[in-house]
Amino acid sequence: MTAILRTESERLLRGTLLLTGLLVVLSVFFLVVFPSIQDEAALFEEVYPEYILALLGVEELHTIEGFLGGYIFPFVWVLLAGIYFAYVSAGMISRDVRTRRMDLTLSSAVSRESVVLQKIAALWVPLVALSLALLGTLLLGVSLLGESVNLIALAMVHVLGVPYLLVCAGIGIVFSVVLDRVETAQAAALGLVFVLWLVDGLAQLNPDFEWVGTVTPSRYYDPTAILVHEEYALLDAGLLLVGFLALLSLATAYFVRRDL
């Protein structure tokens, strides 16, 4: 009953280790430059265009909380990790269909619904690995910098980021069941996640178009608010989970009815 889950989890392991290493190195680089950015925080906010600050959610950049929420998490978690989850999930179904491995899978006593659910459940591997590695890296880095950060807020910024990453995965799994070509599905998924992130930031610059951002998943995940103001938007996280379940249900329903 869980053979697909085990197989898919093992398949994700290598890519997860590579991504985790990359994001850890990137986070360390950001932390190394924090002292210089801290000294020039005011100048930074004057020099960079307003739309860049809006995209990053920059606020109180001179504090470690503002730096983490406005500098590290927008790149490491929201953008790079979000793109990764969309990219990986977009290949879960389409790759097996393309290689005809799906025919062999479905010839055994397994339903199509179970195939989709077990494959998406395998994302526990990157979710756990990335969360623990990034949390440990930030705690160690902040300590070495002689700074302190609210441990609960730092944990919550990871916990509340999980629904966001699941929505990105939901976008990918929809493209995976709709498109047969793996490359097309993955390009469409990561491209859409990037565009949605970009639209959210740009929409905040114009009050007349701010409503456009309500359809973007990043609008419901604000690392700066969590770390700087300790605002835990549980309702927003719940909306993201509902969005993920809707995308997963859509993908499952389509896959059950499609011809292979």
PDB file of C-alpha atoms in Angstrom:
ATOM      1  CA  MET A   1       0.000   0.000   0.000  1.00  0.00           C
ATOM      2  CA  THR A   2       2.950   2.354   0.568  1.00  0.00           C
ATOM      3  CA  ALA A   3       5.378   1.059  -2.048  1.00  0.00           C
ATOM      4  CA  ILE A   4       4.959   4.159  -4.224  1.00  0.00           C
ATOM      5  CA  LEU A   5       5.512   6.421  -1.222  1.00  0.00           C
ATOM      6  CA  ARG A   6       8.749   4.637  -0.322  1.00  0.00           C
ATOM      7  CA  THR A   7      10.010   4.614  -3.908  1.00  0.00           C
ATOM      8  CA  GLU A   8       9.202   8.273  -4.493  1.00  0.00           C
ATOM      9  CA  SER A   9      10.753   9.261  -1.160  1.00  0.00           C
ATOM     10  CA  GLU A  10      13.998   7.523  -2.110  1.00  0.00           C
ATOM     11  CA  ARG A  11      13.911   9.194  -5.515  1.00  0.00           C
ATOM     12  CA  LEU A  12      13.631  12.624  -3.898  1.00  0.00           C
ATOM     13  CA  LEU A  13      16.480  12.033  -1.474  1.00  0.00           C
ATOM     14  CA  ARG A  14      19.388  12.939  -3.746  1.00  0.00           C
ATOM     15  CA  GLY A  15      17.790  16.107  -5.075  1.00  0.00           C
ATOM     16  CA  THR A  16      16.771  17.104  -1.570  1.00  0.00           C
ATOM     17  CA  LEU A  17      20.337  16.749  -0.287  1.00  0.00           C
ATOM     18  CA  LEU A  18      21.669  18.853  -3.157  1.00  0.00           C
ATOM     19  CA  LEU A  19      19.069  21.585  -2.648  1.00  0.00           C
ATOM     20  CA  THR A  20      19.528  21.543   1.118  1.00  0.00           C
ATOM     21  CA  GLY A  21      23.273  21.988   0.714  1.00  0.00           C
ATOM     22  CA  LEU A  22      22.748  24.840  -1.743  1.00  0.00           C
ATOM     23  CA  LEU A  23      20.281  26.686   0.472  1.00  0.00           C
ATOM     24  CA  VAL A  24      22.484  26.209   3.547  1.00  0.00           C
ATOM     25  CA  VAL A  25      25.483  27.684   1.704  1.00  0.00           C
ATOM     26  CA  LEU A  26      23.335  30.551   0.420  1.00  0.00           C
ATOM     27  CA  SER A  27      22.001  31.240   3.913  1.00  0.00           C
ATOM     28  CA  VAL A  28      25.531  31.228   5.341  1.00  0.00           C
ATOM     29  CA  PHE A  29      26.590  33.735   2.697  1.00  0.00           C
ATOM     30  CA  PHE A  30      23.681  36.024   3.612  1.00  0.00           C
ATOM     31  CA  LEU A  31      24.526  35.776   7.311  1.00  0.00           C
ATOM     32  CA  VAL A  32      28.180  36.616   6.641  1.00  0.00           C
ATOM     33  CA  VAL A  33      27.228  39.893   4.957  1.00  0.00           C
ATOM     34  CA  PHE A  34      24.663  40.836   7.619  1.00  0.00           C
ATOM     35  CA  PRO A  35      27.056  43.018   9.691  1.00  0.00           C
ATOM     36  CA  SER A  36      27.868  45.194   6.672  1.00  0.00           C
ATOM     37  CA  ILE A  37      24.224  45.415   5.657  1.00  0.00           C
ATOM     38  CA  GLN A  38      23.294  46.255   9.245  1.00  0.00           C
ATOM     39  CA  ASP A  39      25.630  49.254   9.165  1.00  0.00           C
ATOM     40  CA  GLU A  40      24.229  50.441   5.845  1.00  0.00           C
ATOM     41  CA  ALA A  41      20.558  49.542   6.406  1.00  0.00           C
ATOM     42  CA  ALA A  42      19.288  53.097   6.050  1.00  0.00           C
ATOM     43  CA  LEU A  43      21.300  53.630   2.867  1.00  0.00           C
ATOM     44  CA  PHE A  44      20.076  50.305   1.513  1.00  0.00           C
ATOM     45  CA  GLU A  45      16.456  51.368   1.851  1.00  0.00           C
ATOM     46  CA  GLU A  46      17.219  54.685   0.147  1.00  0.00           C
ATOM     47  CA  VAL A  47      19.175  53.240  -2.769  1.00  0.00           C
ATOM     48  CA  TYR A  48      16.975  50.297  -3.746  1.00  0.00           C
ATOM     49  CA  PRO A  49      13.785  51.022  -5.701  1.00  0.00           C
ATOM     50  CA  GLU A  50      10.494  50.790  -3.863  1.00  0.00           C
ATOM     51  CA  TYR A  51       9.326  47.790  -5.859  1.00  0.00           C
ATOM     52  CA  ILE A  52      12.410  45.797  -4.790  1.00  0.00           C
ATOM     53  CA  LEU A  53      11.696  46.558  -1.137  1.00  0.00           C
ATOM     54  CA  ALA A  54       8.052  45.583  -1.650  1.00  0.00           C
ATOM     55  CA  LEU A  55       9.035  42.298  -3.306  1.00  0.00           C
ATOM     56  CA  LEU A  56      11.340  41.405  -0.442  1.00  0.00           C
ATOM     57  CA  GLY A  57       9.128  42.690   2.345  1.00  0.00           C
ATOM     58  CA  VAL A  58      12.047  44.660   3.764  1.00  0.00           C
ATOM     59  CA  GLU A  59      11.389  46.152   7.203  1.00  0.00           C
ATOM     60  CA  GLU A  60      13.775  46.931  10.053  1.00  0.00           C
ATOM     61  CA  LEU A  61      16.688  45.574   8.051  1.00  0.00           C
ATOM     62  CA  HIS A  62      19.125  46.660  10.758  1.00  0.00           C
ATOM     63  CA  THR A  63      17.760  43.941  13.070  1.00  0.00           C
ATOM     64  CA  ILE A  64      18.465  40.235  12.649  1.00  0.00           C
ATOM     65  CA  GLU A  65      14.709  39.551  12.533  1.00  0.00           C
ATOM     66  CA  GLY A  66      14.198  42.092   9.762  1.00  0.00           C
ATOM     67  CA  PHE A  67      17.186  40.724   7.884  1.00  0.00           C
ATOM     68  CA  LEU A  68      15.964  37.137   8.066  1.00  0.00           C
ATOM     69  CA  GLY A  69      12.390  38.065   7.159  1.00  0.00           C
ATOM     70  CA  GLY A  70      13.214  40.538   4.400  1.00  0.00           C
ATOM     71  CA  TYR A  71      16.399  39.126   2.959  1.00  0.00           C
ATOM     72  CA  ILE A  72      16.889  35.400   3.551  1.00  0.00           C
ATOM     73  CA  PHE A  73      13.396  33.914   3.583  1.00  0.00           C
ATOM     74  CA  PRO A  74      12.085  35.735   0.466  1.00  0.00           C
ATOM     75  CA  PHE A  75      14.917  34.211  -1.574  1.00  0.00           C
ATOM     76  CA  VAL A  76      15.671  30.926   0.158  1.00  0.00           C
ATOM     77  CA  TRP A  77      12.193  29.824   1.211  1.00  0.00           C
ATOM     78  CA  VAL A  78       9.572  31.715  -0.790  1.00  0.00           C
ATOM     79  CA  LEU A  79      11.301  31.833  -4.173  1.00  0.00           C
ATOM     80  CA  LEU A  80      13.882  29.026  -4.427  1.00  0.00           C
ATOM     81  CA  ALA A  81      12.163  26.409  -2.269  1.00  0.00           C
ATOM     82  CA  GLY A  82       8.780  27.285  -3.798  1.00  0.00           C
ATOM     83  CA  ILE A  83      10.151  26.824  -7.316  1.00  0.00           C
ATOM     84  CA  TYR A  84      11.769  23.534  -6.294  1.00  0.00           C
ATOM     85  CA  PHE A  85       8.527  22.091  -4.919  1.00  0.00           C
ATOM     86  CA  ALA A  86       6.635  23.118  -8.045  1.00  0.00           C
ATOM     87  CA  TYR A  87       9.366  21.714 -10.303  1.00  0.00           C
ATOM     88  CA  VAL A  88       9.679  18.367  -8.512  1.00  0.00           C
ATOM     89  CA  SER A  89       5.940  17.715  -8.205  1.00  0.00           C
ATOM     90  CA  ALA A  90       5.434  18.605 -11.876  1.00  0.00           C
ATOM     91  CA  GLY A  91       7.523  15.583 -12.836  1.00  0.00           C
ATOM     92  CA  MET A  92       5.916  13.054 -10.504  1.00  0.00           C
ATOM     93  CA  ILE A  93       3.100  11.879 -12.773  1.00  0.00           C
ATOM     94  CA  SER A  94       4.204  13.140 -16.172  1.00  0.00           C
ATOM     95  CA  ARG A  95       7.547  11.330 -15.990  1.00  0.00           C
ATOM     96  CA  ASP A  96       5.949   7.960 -15.253  1.00  0.00           C
ATOM     97  CA  VAL A  97       3.360   8.489 -17.997  1.00  0.00           C
ATOM     98  CA  ARG A  98       6.048   9.468 -20.483  1.00  0.00           C
ATOM     99  CA  THR A  99       8.236   6.444 -19.716  1.00  0.00           C
ATOM    100  CA  ARG A 100       5.193   4.101 -19.612  1.00  0.00           C
ATOM    101  CA  ARG A 101       6.096   3.202 -16.027  1.00  0.00           C
ATOM    102  CA  MET A 102       2.614   4.322 -15.027  1.00  0.00           C
ATOM    103  CA  ASP A 103       1.101   1.436 -17.019  1.00  0.00           C
ATOM    104  CA  LEU A 104       3.081  -1.021 -14.924  1.00  0.00           C
ATOM    105  CA  THR A 105       2.112   0.748 -11.694  1.00  0.00           C
ATOM    106  CA  LEU A 106      -1.593   0.758 -12.488  1.00  0.00           C
ATOM    107  CA  SER A 107      -1.500  -2.895 -13.546  1.00  0.00           C
ATOM    108  CA  SER A 108      -1.056  -3.793  -9.870  1.00  0.00           C
ATOM    109  CA  ALA A 109      -3.750  -3.448  -7.241  1.00  0.00           C
ATOM    110  CA  VAL A 110      -3.429   0.313  -6.789  1.00  0.00           C
ATOM    111  CA  SER A 111      -5.911   3.047  -7.634  1.00  0.00           C
ATOM    112  CA  ARG A 112      -5.061   6.212  -9.488  1.00  0.00           C
ATOM    113  CA  GLU A 113      -6.104   8.248  -6.461  1.00  0.00           C
ATOM    114  CA  SER A 114      -3.572   6.362  -4.349  1.00  0.00           C
ATOM    115  CA  VAL A 115      -0.827   6.983  -6.895  1.00  0.00           C
ATOM    116  CA  VAL A 116      -1.305  10.748  -6.746  1.00  0.00           C
ATOM    117  CA  LEU A 117      -1.641  10.856  -2.960  1.00  0.00           C
ATOM    118  CA  GLN A 118       1.418   8.690  -2.315  1.00  0.00           C
ATOM    119  CA  LYS A 119       3.558  10.670  -4.709  1.00  0.00           C
ATOM    120  CA  ILE A 120       2.615  14.015  -3.189  1.00  0.00           C
ATOM    121  CA  ALA A 121       3.068  12.567   0.309  1.00  0.00           C
ATOM    122  CA  ALA A 122       6.708  11.822  -0.575  1.00  0.00           C
ATOM    123  CA  LEU A 123       7.347  15.549  -0.335  1.00  0.00           C
ATOM    124  CA  TRP A 124       7.786  14.990   3.396  1.00  0.00           C
ATOM    125  CA  VAL A 125      11.434  14.333   2.532  1.00  0.00           C
ATOM    126  CA  PRO A 126      12.323  17.846   1.305  1.00  0.00           C
ATOM    127  CA  LEU A 127       9.913  19.452   3.776  1.00  0.00           C
ATOM    128  CA  VAL A 128      11.625  17.913   6.785  1.00  0.00           C
ATOM    129  CA  ALA A 129      15.173  18.172   5.426  1.00  0.00           C
ATOM    130  CA  LEU A 130      14.919  21.809   4.365  1.00  0.00           C
ATOM    131  CA  SER A 131      13.138  22.898   7.538  1.00  0.00           C
ATOM    132  CA  LEU A 132      15.610  21.259   9.920  1.00  0.00           C
ATOM    133  CA  ALA A 133      18.711  22.245   7.944  1.00  0.00           C
ATOM    134  CA  LEU A 134      17.683  25.878   7.526  1.00  0.00           C
ATOM    135  CA  LEU A 135      16.522  26.177  11.130  1.00  0.00           C
ATOM    136  CA  GLY A 136      19.785  24.751  12.425  1.00  0.00           C
ATOM    137  CA  THR A 137      21.875  26.931  10.106  1.00  0.00           C
ATOM    138  CA  LEU A 138      20.091  30.120  11.125  1.00  0.00           C
ATOM    139  CA  LEU A 139      20.270  29.350  14.833  1.00  0.00           C
ATOM    140  CA  LEU A 140      23.993  28.649  14.616  1.00  0.00           C
ATOM    141  CA  GLY A 141      24.657  31.640  12.383  1.00  0.00           C
ATOM    142  CA  VAL A 142      22.705  34.060  14.557  1.00  0.00           C
ATOM    143  CA  SER A 143      24.560  32.809  17.619  1.00  0.00           C
ATOM    144  CA  LEU A 144      27.976  33.237  15.954  1.00  0.00           C
ATOM    145  CA  LEU A 145      27.017  36.787  14.973  1.00  0.00           C
ATOM    146  CA  GLY A 146      26.363  37.571  18.623  1.00  0.00           C
ATOM    147  CA  GLU A 147      22.680  38.187  17.931  1.00  0.00           C
ATOM    148  CA  SER A 148      19.569  36.598  19.397  1.00  0.00           C
ATOM    149  CA  VAL A 149      16.252  35.714  17.812  1.00  0.00           C
ATOM    150  CA  ASN A 150      12.919  34.566  19.177  1.00  0.00           C
ATOM    151  CA  LEU A 151      13.063  30.791  18.855  1.00  0.00           C
ATOM    152  CA  ILE A 152       9.275  30.461  18.685  1.00  0.00           C
ATOM    153  CA  ALA A 153       9.042  33.046  15.904  1.00  0.00           C
ATOM    154  CA  LEU A 154      11.843  31.339  13.987  1.00  0.00           C
ATOM    155  CA  ALA A 155      10.117  27.974  14.327  1.00  0.00           C
ATOM    156  CA  MET A 156       6.767  29.458  13.290  1.00  0.00           C
ATOM    157  CA  VAL A 157       8.202  31.041  10.170  1.00  0.00           C
ATOM    158  CA  HIS A 158       9.127  27.510   9.062  1.00  0.00           C
ATOM    159  CA  VAL A 159       5.855  25.914  10.180  1.00  0.00           C
ATOM    160  CA  LEU A 160       3.678  28.558   8.516  1.00  0.00           C
ATOM    161  CA  GLY A 161       5.802  28.298   5.394  1.00  0.00           C
ATOM    162  CA  VAL A 162       4.845  24.656   4.888  1.00  0.00           C
ATOM    163  CA  PRO A 163       1.333  25.441   3.534  1.00  0.00           C
ATOM    164  CA  TYR A 164       2.916  27.856   1.050  1.00  0.00           C
ATOM    165  CA  LEU A 165       5.283  25.174  -0.229  1.00  0.00           C
ATOM    166  CA  LEU A 166       2.398  22.707  -0.453  1.00  0.00           C
ATOM    167  CA  VAL A 167       0.481  25.130  -2.680  1.00  0.00           C
ATOM    168  CA  CYS A 168       3.546  25.335  -4.937  1.00  0.00           C
ATOM    169  CA  ALA A 169       3.568  21.528  -5.004  1.00  0.00           C
ATOM    170  CA  GLY A 170      -0.153  21.551  -5.790  1.00  0.00           C
ATOM    171  CA  ILE A 171       0.492  23.777  -8.795  1.00  0.00           C
ATOM    172  CA  GLY A 172       3.146  21.352  -9.970  1.00  0.00           C
ATOM    173  CA  ILE A 173       1.002  18.236  -9.568  1.00  0.00           C
ATOM    174  CA  VAL A 174      -1.798  19.818 -11.615  1.00  0.00           C
ATOM    175  CA  PHE A 175       0.580  20.454 -14.507  1.00  0.00           C
ATOM    176  CA  SER A 176       1.978  16.952 -14.032  1.00  0.00           C
ATOM    177  CA  VAL A 177      -1.362  15.254 -14.709  1.00  0.00           C
ATOM    178  CA  VAL A 178      -2.440  17.643 -17.463  1.00  0.00           C
ATOM    179  CA  LEU A 179       0.759  17.720 -19.530  1.00  0.00           C
ATOM    180  CA  ASP A 180       2.526  14.611 -20.826  1.00  0.00           C
ATOM    181  CA  ARG A 181       5.935  16.130 -21.512  1.00  0.00           C
ATOM    182  CA  VAL A 182       7.993  16.296 -18.322  1.00  0.00           C
ATOM    183  CA  GLU A 183      10.001  19.328 -19.411  1.00  0.00           C
ATOM    184  CA  THR A 184       6.877  21.274 -20.364  1.00  0.00           C
ATOM    185  CA  ALA A 185       5.120  20.483 -17.113  1.00  0.00           C
ATOM    186  CA  GLN A 186       8.125  21.458 -15.004  1.00  0.00           C
ATOM    187  CA  ALA A 187       8.787  24.657 -16.939  1.00  0.00           C
ATOM    188  CA  ALA A 188       5.141  25.686 -16.682  1.00  0.00           C
ATOM    189  CA  ALA A 189       4.997  24.978 -12.941  1.00  0.00           C
ATOM    190  CA  LEU A 190       8.176  26.802 -11.935  1.00  0.00           C
ATOM    191  CA  GLY A 191       7.347  29.643 -14.327  1.00  0.00           C
ATOM    192  CA  LEU A 192       3.894  30.114 -12.800  1.00  0.00           C
ATOM    193  CA  VAL A 193       5.246  30.105  -9.235  1.00  0.00           C
ATOM    194  CA  PHE A 194       7.814  32.751 -10.175  1.00  0.00           C
ATOM    195  CA  VAL A 195       5.242  34.899 -11.965  1.00  0.00           C
ATOM    196  CA  LEU A 196       2.829  34.692  -9.031  1.00  0.00           C
ATOM    197  CA  TRP A 197       5.610  35.783  -6.663  1.00  0.00           C
ATOM    198  CA  LEU A 198       6.475  38.682  -8.964  1.00  0.00           C
ATOM    199  CA  VAL A 199       2.850  39.735  -9.383  1.00  0.00           C
ATOM    200  CA  ASP A 200       2.319  39.781  -5.620  1.00  0.00           C
ATOM    201  CA  GLY A 201       5.215  42.169  -5.074  1.00  0.00           C
ATOM    202  CA  LEU A 202       4.358  44.472  -7.967  1.00  0.00           C
ATOM    203  CA  ALA A 203       0.652  44.577  -7.089  1.00  0.00           C
ATOM    204  CA  GLN A 204       1.481  46.061  -3.692  1.00  0.00           C
ATOM    205  CA  LEU A 205       2.983  49.132  -5.346  1.00  0.00           C
ATOM    206  CA  ASN A 206      -0.324  50.318  -6.759  1.00  0.00           C
ATOM    207  CA  PRO A 207      -3.368  50.413  -4.450  1.00  0.00           C
ATOM    208  CA  ASP A 208      -5.650  50.135  -7.482  1.00  0.00           C
ATOM    209  CA  PHE A 209      -4.173  46.753  -8.395  1.00  0.00           C
ATOM    210  CA  GLU A 210      -3.350  45.404  -4.950  1.00  0.00           C
ATOM    211  CA  TRP A 211      -6.353  43.072  -5.170  1.00  0.00           C
ATOM    212  CA  VAL A 212      -4.526  41.137  -7.887  1.00  0.00           C
ATOM    213  CA  GLY A 213      -2.148  39.848  -5.240  1.00  0.00           C
ATOM    214  CA  THR A 214      -4.949  38.058  -3.413  1.00  0.00           C
ATOM    215  CA  VAL A 215      -4.725  35.196  -5.908  1.00  0.00           C
ATOM    216  CA  THR A 216      -1.006  34.660  -5.263  1.00  0.00           C
ATOM    217  CA  PRO A 217       0.105  32.186  -2.565  1.00  0.00           C
ATOM    218  CA  SER A 218       2.962  34.404  -1.350  1.00  0.00           C
ATOM    219  CA  ARG A 219       0.412  37.025  -0.264  1.00  0.00           C
ATOM    220  CA  TYR A 220      -0.625  34.676   2.554  1.00  0.00           C
ATOM    221  CA  TYR A 221       2.873  34.044   3.880  1.00  0.00           C
ATOM    222  CA  ASP A 222       4.780  36.993   5.349  1.00  0.00           C
ATOM    223  CA  PRO A 223       8.091  36.038   7.027  1.00  0.00           C
ATOM    224  CA  THR A 224       8.734  39.637   8.083  1.00  0.00           C
ATOM    225  CA  ALA A 225       5.447  39.891   9.970  1.00  0.00           C
ATOM    226  CA  ILE A 226       6.216  36.630  11.754  1.00  0.00           C
ATOM    227  CA  LEU A 227       9.795  37.443  12.736  1.00  0.00           C
ATOM    228  CA  VAL A 228       9.579  41.190  13.335  1.00  0.00           C
ATOM    229  CA  HIS A 229       6.081  41.545  14.754  1.00  0.00           C
ATOM    230  CA  GLU A 230       5.481  37.955  15.908  1.00  0.00           C
ATOM    231  CA  GLU A 231       2.195  37.912  13.995  1.00  0.00           C
ATOM    232  CA  TYR A 232       1.195  34.330  13.293  1.00  0.00           C
ATOM    233  CA  ALA A 233      -1.399  34.443  10.517  1.00  0.00           C
ATOM    234  CA  LEU A 234      -3.021  31.069  11.167  1.00  0.00           C
ATOM    235  CA  LEU A 235      -6.040  31.975   9.041  1.00  0.00           C
ATOM    236  CA  ASP A 236      -3.799  32.709   6.061  1.00  0.00           C
ATOM    237  CA  ALA A 237      -2.032  29.389   6.587  1.00  0.00           C
ATOM    238  CA  GLY A 238      -5.420  27.693   6.680  1.00  0.00           C
ATOM    239  CA  LEU A 239      -6.390  29.342   3.384  1.00  0.00           C
ATOM    240  CA  LEU A 240      -3.185  28.065   1.821  1.00  0.00           C
ATOM    241  CA  LEU A 241      -3.947  24.545   3.020  1.00  0.00           C
ATOM    242  CA  VAL A 242      -7.433  24.801   1.516  1.00  0.00           C
ATOM    243  CA  GLY A 243      -5.853  25.967  -1.747  1.00  0.00           C
ATOM    244  CA  PHE A 244      -3.460  23.016  -1.695  1.00  0.00           C
ATOM    245  CA  LEU A 245      -6.275  20.528  -1.077  1.00  0.00           C
ATOM    246  CA  ALA A 246      -8.285  22.099  -3.909  1.00  0.00           C
ATOM    247  CA  LEU A 247      -5.348  21.777  -6.312  1.00  0.00           C
ATOM    248  CA  LEU A 248      -4.688  18.217  -5.188  1.00  0.00           C
ATOM    249  CA  SER A 249      -8.350  17.294  -5.611  1.00  0.00           C
ATOM    250  CA  LEU A 250      -8.399  18.841  -9.077  1.00  0.00           C
ATOM    251  CA  ALA A 251      -5.276  16.946 -10.108  1.00  0.00           C
ATOM    252  CA  THR A 252      -6.591  13.665  -8.709  1.00  0.00           C
ATOM    253  CA  ALA A 253      -9.991  14.027 -10.382  1.00  0.00           C
ATOM    254  CA  TYR A 254      -8.391  14.811 -13.738  1.00  0.00           C
ATOM    255  CA  PHE A 255      -5.915  11.936 -13.493  1.00  0.00           C
ATOM    256  CA  VAL A 256      -8.667   9.439 -12.621  1.00  0.00           C
ATOM    257  CA  ARG A 257     -10.615  10.376 -15.751  1.00  0.00           C
ATOM    258  CA  ARG A 258      -7.841  10.856 -18.294  1.00  0.00           C
ATOM    259  CA  ASP A 259      -6.724   8.287 -20.851  1.00  0.00           C
ATOM    260  CA  LEU A 260      -3.115   7.188 -20.652  1.00  0.00           C
TER     261      LEU A 260
END
